[in-house]
mmCIF file with all atom_site columns, C-alpha atoms in Angstrom:
data_model
loop_
_atom_site.group_PDB
_atom_site.id
_atom_site.type_symbol
_atom_site.label_atom_id
_atom_site.label_alt_id
_atom_site.label_comp_id
_atom_site.label_asym_id
_atom_site.label_entity_id
_atom_site.label_seq_id
_atom_site.pdbx_PDB_ins_code
_atom_site.Cartn_x
_atom_site.Cartn_y
_atom_site.Cartn_z
_atom_site.occupancy
_atom_site.B_iso_or_equiv
_atom_site.pdbx_formal_charge
_atom_site.auth_seq_id
_atom_site.auth_comp_id
_atom_site.auth_asym_id
_atom_site.auth_atom_id
_atom_site.pdbx_PDB_model_num
ATOM 1   C CA . MET A 1 1   ? 83.503  102.503 131.239 1.00 0.00 ? 1   MET A CA 1
ATOM 2   C CA . THR A 1 2   ? 82.699  104.497 134.371 1.00 0.00 ? 2   THR A CA 1
ATOM 3   C CA . LEU A 1 3   ? 79.066  105.147 135.185 1.00 0.00 ? 3   LEU A CA 1
ATOM 4   C CA . GLU A 1 4   ? 77.800  108.642 134.470 1.00 0.00 ? 4   GLU A CA 1
ATOM 5   C CA . ALA A 1 5   ? 75.844  111.295 136.353 1.00 0.00 ? 5   ALA A CA 1
ATOM 6   C CA . ASN A 1 6   ? 72.029  111.111 136.266 1.00 0.00 ? 6   ASN A CA 1
ATOM 7   C CA . THR A 1 7   ? 72.004  107.310 136.049 1.00 0.00 ? 7   THR A CA 1
ATOM 8   C CA . PRO A 1 8   ? 70.902  104.883 138.791 1.00 0.00 ? 8   PRO A CA 1
ATOM 9   C CA . ALA A 1 9   ? 73.713  103.666 141.037 1.00 0.00 ? 9   ALA A CA 1
ATOM 10  C CA . PRO A 1 10  ? 73.876  99.869  140.766 1.00 0.00 ? 10  PRO A CA 1
ATOM 11  C CA . ASP A 1 11  ? 73.012  98.152  144.026 1.00 0.00 ? 11  ASP A CA 1
ATOM 12  C CA . PHE A 1 12  ? 75.461  95.695  145.534 1.00 0.00 ? 12  PHE A CA 1
ATOM 13  C CA . ILE A 1 13  ? 76.152  93.730  148.695 1.00 0.00 ? 13  ILE A CA 1
ATOM 14  C CA . LEU A 1 14  ? 79.679  93.742  150.158 1.00 0.00 ? 14  LEU A CA 1
ATOM 15  C CA . LEU A 1 15  ? 81.127  92.841  153.547 1.00 0.00 ? 15  LEU A CA 1
ATOM 16  C CA . ASP A 1 16  ? 82.109  95.743  155.777 1.00 0.00 ? 16  ASP A CA 1
ATOM 17  C CA . GLU A 1 17  ? 85.116  95.845  158.108 1.00 0.00 ? 17  GLU A CA 1
ATOM 18  C CA . THR A 1 18  ? 83.234  93.719  160.677 1.00 0.00 ? 18  THR A CA 1
ATOM 19  C CA . GLY A 1 19  ? 82.264  91.058  158.121 1.00 0.00 ? 19  GLY A CA 1
ATOM 20  C CA . THR A 1 20  ? 78.640  92.263  158.026 1.00 0.00 ? 20  THR A CA 1
ATOM 21  C CA . PRO A 1 21  ? 76.960  92.275  154.583 1.00 0.00 ? 21  PRO A CA 1
ATOM 22  C CA . ARG A 1 22  ? 75.993  95.831  153.585 1.00 0.00 ? 22  ARG A CA 1
ATOM 23  C CA . SER A 1 23  ? 73.997  96.918  150.537 1.00 0.00 ? 23  SER A CA 1
ATOM 24  C CA . LEU A 1 24  ? 73.872  100.299 148.869 1.00 0.00 ? 24  LEU A CA 1
ATOM 25  C CA . LYS A 1 25  ? 70.075  100.096 148.983 1.00 0.00 ? 25  LYS A CA 1
ATOM 26  C CA . GLU A 1 26  ? 70.072  100.167 152.806 1.00 0.00 ? 26  GLU A CA 1
ATOM 27  C CA . PHE A 1 27  ? 71.258  103.794 152.651 1.00 0.00 ? 27  PHE A CA 1
ATOM 28  C CA . ARG A 1 28  ? 68.331  105.016 150.489 1.00 0.00 ? 28  ARG A CA 1
ATOM 29  C CA . GLY A 1 29  ? 66.892  108.224 151.858 1.00 0.00 ? 29  GLY A CA 1
ATOM 30  C CA . LYS A 1 30  ? 70.371  109.666 152.480 1.00 0.00 ? 30  LYS A CA 1
ATOM 31  C CA . PRO A 1 31  ? 72.989  111.027 150.100 1.00 0.00 ? 31  PRO A CA 1
ATOM 32  C CA . VAL A 1 32  ? 76.001  108.717 149.776 1.00 0.00 ? 32  VAL A CA 1
ATOM 33  C CA . VAL A 1 33  ? 79.643  109.417 148.971 1.00 0.00 ? 33  VAL A CA 1
ATOM 34  C CA . LEU A 1 34  ? 80.854  106.139 147.456 1.00 0.00 ? 34  LEU A CA 1
ATOM 35  C CA . TYR A 1 35  ? 84.601  106.301 147.002 1.00 0.00 ? 35  TYR A CA 1
ATOM 36  C CA . PHE A 1 36  ? 86.770  103.622 145.438 1.00 0.00 ? 36  PHE A CA 1
ATOM 37  C CA . TYR A 1 37  ? 90.429  103.464 146.444 1.00 0.00 ? 37  TYR A CA 1
ATOM 38  C CA . PRO A 1 38  ? 93.271  101.044 145.629 1.00 0.00 ? 38  PRO A CA 1
ATOM 39  C CA . LYS A 1 39  ? 94.668  99.802  148.954 1.00 0.00 ? 39  LYS A CA 1
ATOM 40  C CA . ASP A 1 40  ? 94.438  100.221 152.713 1.00 0.00 ? 40  ASP A CA 1
ATOM 41  C CA . ASP A 1 41  ? 97.293  101.918 154.561 1.00 0.00 ? 41  ASP A CA 1
ATOM 42  C CA . THR A 1 42  ? 99.166  103.228 151.523 1.00 0.00 ? 42  THR A CA 1
ATOM 43  C CA . PRO A 1 43  ? 100.181 106.911 151.369 1.00 0.00 ? 43  PRO A CA 1
ATOM 44  C CA . GLY A 1 44  ? 97.562  108.231 148.910 1.00 0.00 ? 44  GLY A CA 1
ATOM 45  C CA . CYS A 1 45  ? 94.722  106.087 150.238 1.00 0.00 ? 45  CYS A CA 1
ATOM 46  C CA . THR A 1 46  ? 95.519  107.049 153.820 1.00 0.00 ? 46  THR A CA 1
ATOM 47  C CA . LYS A 1 47  ? 95.584  110.739 152.886 1.00 0.00 ? 47  LYS A CA 1
ATOM 48  C CA . GLU A 1 48  ? 92.205  110.408 151.138 1.00 0.00 ? 48  GLU A CA 1
ATOM 49  C CA . ALA A 1 49  ? 90.585  108.452 154.001 1.00 0.00 ? 49  ALA A CA 1
ATOM 50  C CA . CYS A 1 50  ? 91.938  110.849 156.628 1.00 0.00 ? 50  CYS A CA 1
ATOM 51  C CA . SER A 1 51  ? 90.591  113.866 154.735 1.00 0.00 ? 51  SER A CA 1
ATOM 52  C CA . PHE A 1 52  ? 87.111  112.300 154.775 1.00 0.00 ? 52  PHE A CA 1
ATOM 53  C CA . ARG A 1 53  ? 87.670  111.593 158.488 1.00 0.00 ? 53  ARG A CA 1
ATOM 54  C CA . ASP A 1 54  ? 88.754  115.165 159.208 1.00 0.00 ? 54  ASP A CA 1
ATOM 55  C CA . ASP A 1 55  ? 85.676  116.549 157.405 1.00 0.00 ? 55  ASP A CA 1
ATOM 56  C CA . TYR A 1 56  ? 83.341  113.881 158.786 1.00 0.00 ? 56  TYR A CA 1
ATOM 57  C CA . GLN A 1 57  ? 81.384  116.271 161.009 1.00 0.00 ? 57  GLN A CA 1
ATOM 58  C CA . ALA A 1 58  ? 80.347  118.346 157.967 1.00 0.00 ? 58  ALA A CA 1
ATOM 59  C CA . TYR A 1 59  ? 79.149  115.188 156.191 1.00 0.00 ? 59  TYR A CA 1
ATOM 60  C CA . ALA A 1 60  ? 77.283  113.980 159.283 1.00 0.00 ? 60  ALA A CA 1
ATOM 61  C CA . GLU A 1 61  ? 75.555  117.355 159.727 1.00 0.00 ? 61  GLU A CA 1
ATOM 62  C CA . ALA A 1 62  ? 74.430  117.167 156.084 1.00 0.00 ? 62  ALA A CA 1
ATOM 63  C CA . GLY A 1 63  ? 73.118  113.619 156.638 1.00 0.00 ? 63  GLY A CA 1
ATOM 64  C CA . VAL A 1 64  ? 75.620  112.161 154.157 1.00 0.00 ? 64  VAL A CA 1
ATOM 65  C CA . VAL A 1 65  ? 76.871  108.554 154.392 1.00 0.00 ? 65  VAL A CA 1
ATOM 66  C CA . ILE A 1 66  ? 80.484  107.847 153.388 1.00 0.00 ? 66  ILE A CA 1
ATOM 67  C CA . LEU A 1 67  ? 81.367  104.391 152.050 1.00 0.00 ? 67  LEU A CA 1
ATOM 68  C CA . GLY A 1 68  ? 84.921  103.473 151.056 1.00 0.00 ? 68  GLY A CA 1
ATOM 69  C CA . VAL A 1 69  ? 85.459  100.479 148.744 1.00 0.00 ? 69  VAL A CA 1
ATOM 70  C CA . SER A 1 70  ? 88.684  98.638  147.941 1.00 0.00 ? 70  SER A CA 1
ATOM 71  C CA . PRO A 1 71  ? 89.738  95.057  147.137 1.00 0.00 ? 71  PRO A CA 1
ATOM 72  C CA . ASP A 1 72  ? 91.203  94.630  150.638 1.00 0.00 ? 72  ASP A CA 1
ATOM 73  C CA . SER A 1 73  ? 89.749  92.080  153.057 1.00 0.00 ? 73  SER A CA 1
ATOM 74  C CA . PRO A 1 74  ? 87.391  92.973  155.913 1.00 0.00 ? 74  PRO A CA 1
ATOM 75  C CA . THR A 1 75  ? 90.267  92.236  158.327 1.00 0.00 ? 75  THR A CA 1
ATOM 76  C CA . SER A 1 76  ? 92.556  94.678  156.516 1.00 0.00 ? 76  SER A CA 1
ATOM 77  C CA . HIS A 1 77  ? 89.775  97.285  156.568 1.00 0.00 ? 77  HIS A CA 1
ATOM 78  C CA . ALA A 1 78  ? 89.276  96.785  160.313 1.00 0.00 ? 78  ALA A CA 1
ATOM 79  C CA . ARG A 1 79  ? 93.001  97.416  160.970 1.00 0.00 ? 79  ARG A CA 1
ATOM 80  C CA . PHE A 1 80  ? 93.040  100.465 158.645 1.00 0.00 ? 80  PHE A CA 1
ATOM 81  C CA . LYS A 1 81  ? 89.897  101.887 160.225 1.00 0.00 ? 81  LYS A CA 1
ATOM 82  C CA . GLU A 1 82  ? 91.222  101.413 163.767 1.00 0.00 ? 82  GLU A CA 1
ATOM 83  C CA . LYS A 1 83  ? 94.723  102.726 163.010 1.00 0.00 ? 83  LYS A CA 1
ATOM 84  C CA . TYR A 1 84  ? 93.407  106.011 161.564 1.00 0.00 ? 84  TYR A CA 1
ATOM 85  C CA . ASN A 1 85  ? 90.198  106.336 163.596 1.00 0.00 ? 85  ASN A CA 1
ATOM 86  C CA . LEU A 1 86  ? 87.992  106.318 160.503 1.00 0.00 ? 86  LEU A CA 1
ATOM 87  C CA . PRO A 1 87  ? 84.341  106.977 161.470 1.00 0.00 ? 87  PRO A CA 1
ATOM 88  C CA . PHE A 1 88  ? 82.779  105.605 158.275 1.00 0.00 ? 88  PHE A CA 1
ATOM 89  C CA . THR A 1 89  ? 82.185  102.190 156.701 1.00 0.00 ? 89  THR A CA 1
ATOM 90  C CA . LEU A 1 90  ? 84.793  100.430 154.564 1.00 0.00 ? 90  LEU A CA 1
ATOM 91  C CA . LEU A 1 91  ? 83.583  97.745  152.149 1.00 0.00 ? 91  LEU A CA 1
ATOM 92  C CA . SER A 1 92  ? 85.558  94.782  150.844 1.00 0.00 ? 92  SER A CA 1
ATOM 93  C CA . ASP A 1 93  ? 85.398  94.066  147.098 1.00 0.00 ? 93  ASP A CA 1
ATOM 94  C CA . GLU A 1 94  ? 87.981  91.277  146.990 1.00 0.00 ? 94  GLU A CA 1
ATOM 95  C CA . ASP A 1 95  ? 86.886  89.910  143.606 1.00 0.00 ? 95  ASP A CA 1
ATOM 96  C CA . HIS A 1 96  ? 86.523  93.506  142.265 1.00 0.00 ? 96  HIS A CA 1
ATOM 97  C CA . HIS A 1 97  ? 82.983  92.711  141.058 1.00 0.00 ? 97  HIS A CA 1
ATOM 98  C CA . VAL A 1 98  ? 81.603  96.058  142.271 1.00 0.00 ? 98  VAL A CA 1
ATOM 99  C CA . CYS A 1 99  ? 84.646  97.896  140.891 1.00 0.00 ? 99  CYS A CA 1
ATOM 100 C CA . ASP A 1 100 ? 83.844  96.299  137.519 1.00 0.00 ? 100 ASP A CA 1
ATOM 101 C CA . LEU A 1 101 ? 80.152  97.205  137.898 1.00 0.00 ? 101 LEU A CA 1
ATOM 102 C CA . TYR A 1 102 ? 81.058  100.870 138.472 1.00 0.00 ? 102 TYR A CA 1
ATOM 103 C CA . GLY A 1 103 ? 83.735  100.880 135.758 1.00 0.00 ? 103 GLY A CA 1
ATOM 104 C CA . VAL A 1 104 ? 86.594  101.675 138.129 1.00 0.00 ? 104 VAL A CA 1
ATOM 105 C CA . TRP A 1 105 ? 88.750  98.568  137.580 1.00 0.00 ? 105 TRP A CA 1
ATOM 106 C CA . GLY A 1 106 ? 91.265  98.978  134.790 1.00 0.00 ? 106 GLY A CA 1
ATOM 107 C CA . LYS A 1 107 ? 94.815  99.385  133.519 1.00 0.00 ? 107 LYS A CA 1
ATOM 108 C CA . LYS A 1 108 ? 97.191  101.410 135.664 1.00 0.00 ? 108 LYS A CA 1
ATOM 109 C CA . LYS A 1 109 ? 100.866 102.277 135.357 1.00 0.00 ? 109 LYS A CA 1
ATOM 110 C CA . PHE A 1 110 ? 103.383 102.630 138.136 1.00 0.00 ? 110 PHE A CA 1
ATOM 111 C CA . MET A 1 111 ? 107.138 102.971 137.636 1.00 0.00 ? 111 MET A CA 1
ATOM 112 C CA . GLY A 1 112 ? 106.862 101.718 134.051 1.00 0.00 ? 112 GLY A CA 1
ATOM 113 C CA . ARG A 1 113 ? 104.859 98.629  135.060 1.00 0.00 ? 113 ARG A CA 1
ATOM 114 C CA . GLU A 1 114 ? 101.307 98.123  133.793 1.00 0.00 ? 114 GLU A CA 1
ATOM 115 C CA . TYR A 1 115 ? 98.763  96.232  135.910 1.00 0.00 ? 115 TYR A CA 1
ATOM 116 C CA . ASP A 1 116 ? 95.038  96.044  136.649 1.00 0.00 ? 116 ASP A CA 1
ATOM 117 C CA . GLY A 1 117 ? 93.711  97.838  139.700 1.00 0.00 ? 117 GLY A CA 1
ATOM 118 C CA . VAL A 1 118 ? 91.248  100.332 141.170 1.00 0.00 ? 118 VAL A CA 1
ATOM 119 C CA . LEU A 1 119 ? 91.022  103.655 139.352 1.00 0.00 ? 119 LEU A CA 1
ATOM 120 C CA . ARG A 1 120 ? 90.543  106.116 142.212 1.00 0.00 ? 120 ARG A CA 1
ATOM 121 C CA . THR A 1 121 ? 86.991  107.401 141.634 1.00 0.00 ? 121 THR A CA 1
ATOM 122 C CA . THR A 1 122 ? 84.206  108.884 143.781 1.00 0.00 ? 122 THR A CA 1
ATOM 123 C CA . PHE A 1 123 ? 80.458  108.848 143.134 1.00 0.00 ? 123 PHE A CA 1
ATOM 124 C CA . LEU A 1 124 ? 78.057  111.273 144.759 1.00 0.00 ? 124 LEU A CA 1
ATOM 125 C CA . ILE A 1 125 ? 74.701  109.456 144.969 1.00 0.00 ? 125 ILE A CA 1
ATOM 126 C CA . ASP A 1 126 ? 71.468  111.183 145.953 1.00 0.00 ? 126 ASP A CA 1
ATOM 127 C CA . GLU A 1 127 ? 68.870  109.925 148.439 1.00 0.00 ? 127 GLU A CA 1
ATOM 128 C CA . ASN A 1 128 ? 66.970  108.203 145.598 1.00 0.00 ? 128 ASN A CA 1
ATOM 129 C CA . GLY A 1 129 ? 69.987  106.189 144.441 1.00 0.00 ? 129 GLY A CA 1
ATOM 130 C CA . ILE A 1 130 ? 70.804  108.371 141.411 1.00 0.00 ? 130 ILE A CA 1
ATOM 131 C CA . ILE A 1 131 ? 74.435  109.242 140.672 1.00 0.00 ? 131 ILE A CA 1
ATOM 132 C CA . ARG A 1 132 ? 74.620  113.052 140.762 1.00 0.00 ? 132 ARG A CA 1
ATOM 133 C CA . LYS A 1 133 ? 78.340  113.558 140.227 1.00 0.00 ? 133 LYS A CA 1
ATOM 134 C CA . VAL A 1 134 ? 81.332  111.436 139.283 1.00 0.00 ? 134 VAL A CA 1
ATOM 135 C CA . PHE A 1 135 ? 84.872  112.389 140.307 1.00 0.00 ? 135 PHE A CA 1
ATOM 136 C CA . PRO A 1 136 ? 87.279  110.424 138.065 1.00 0.00 ? 136 PRO A CA 1
ATOM 137 C CA . ASN A 1 137 ? 91.077  110.352 138.494 1.00 0.00 ? 137 ASN A CA 1
ATOM 138 C CA . VAL A 1 138 ? 90.831  111.585 142.068 1.00 0.00 ? 138 VAL A CA 1
ATOM 139 C CA . LYS A 1 139 ? 93.857  113.248 143.635 1.00 0.00 ? 139 LYS A CA 1
ATOM 140 C CA . PRO A 1 140 ? 93.764  112.400 147.376 1.00 0.00 ? 140 PRO A CA 1
ATOM 141 C CA . GLU A 1 141 ? 94.935  115.859 148.466 1.00 0.00 ? 141 GLU A CA 1
ATOM 142 C CA . GLY A 1 142 ? 91.913  118.136 148.870 1.00 0.00 ? 142 GLY A CA 1
ATOM 143 C CA . HIS A 1 143 ? 89.411  115.625 147.500 1.00 0.00 ? 143 HIS A CA 1
ATOM 144 C CA . SER A 1 144 ? 87.077  115.691 150.503 1.00 0.00 ? 144 SER A CA 1
ATOM 145 C CA . ALA A 1 145 ? 86.794  119.494 150.226 1.00 0.00 ? 145 ALA A CA 1
ATOM 146 C CA . GLU A 1 146 ? 85.950  119.069 146.520 1.00 0.00 ? 146 GLU A CA 1
ATOM 147 C CA . VAL A 1 147 ? 83.178  116.582 147.398 1.00 0.00 ? 147 VAL A CA 1
ATOM 148 C CA . LEU A 1 148 ? 81.801  118.850 150.130 1.00 0.00 ? 148 LEU A CA 1
ATOM 149 C CA . ALA A 1 149 ? 81.700  121.772 147.679 1.00 0.00 ? 149 ALA A CA 1
ATOM 150 C CA . ALA A 1 150 ? 79.742  119.627 145.206 1.00 0.00 ? 150 ALA A CA 1
ATOM 151 C CA . LEU A 1 151 ? 77.311  118.605 147.955 1.00 0.00 ? 151 LEU A CA 1
ATOM 152 C CA . ARG A 1 152 ? 76.665  122.243 148.814 1.00 0.00 ? 152 ARG A CA 1
ATOM 153 C CA . SER A 1 153 ? 76.017  123.304 145.215 1.00 0.00 ? 153 SER A CA 1
#
């Protein structure tokens, strides 16, 4: 079950693309866009990451931190980040513990095959660590604009 708006965002510690441990708590005092995506360098995930990259200036001006989370390794994240010039942090959840914590690990279907994986979901977390909005079943196209609109409202 995915977490809901107006509840505290669970803290966690994950390795970033450089292998440095990062916690959600270290970003207190700033709004955070925490987005969960299935896999580095795949078409939908690349489109989603690049839209956050293209809108990054608007997020930076608003003081918003963007954190991307997937089960990929820090090394994979480093390659993905470099290849697409991503200016934000990518976090590695290889054992999908944080995905489970946020309720975004579950059954998926692709070409008639069912498997477990990341359910593409974004959480907008306020400066006090409270989830303000949840975007379930994210469509990569136009998602960053949707998040920016929610931030402005």
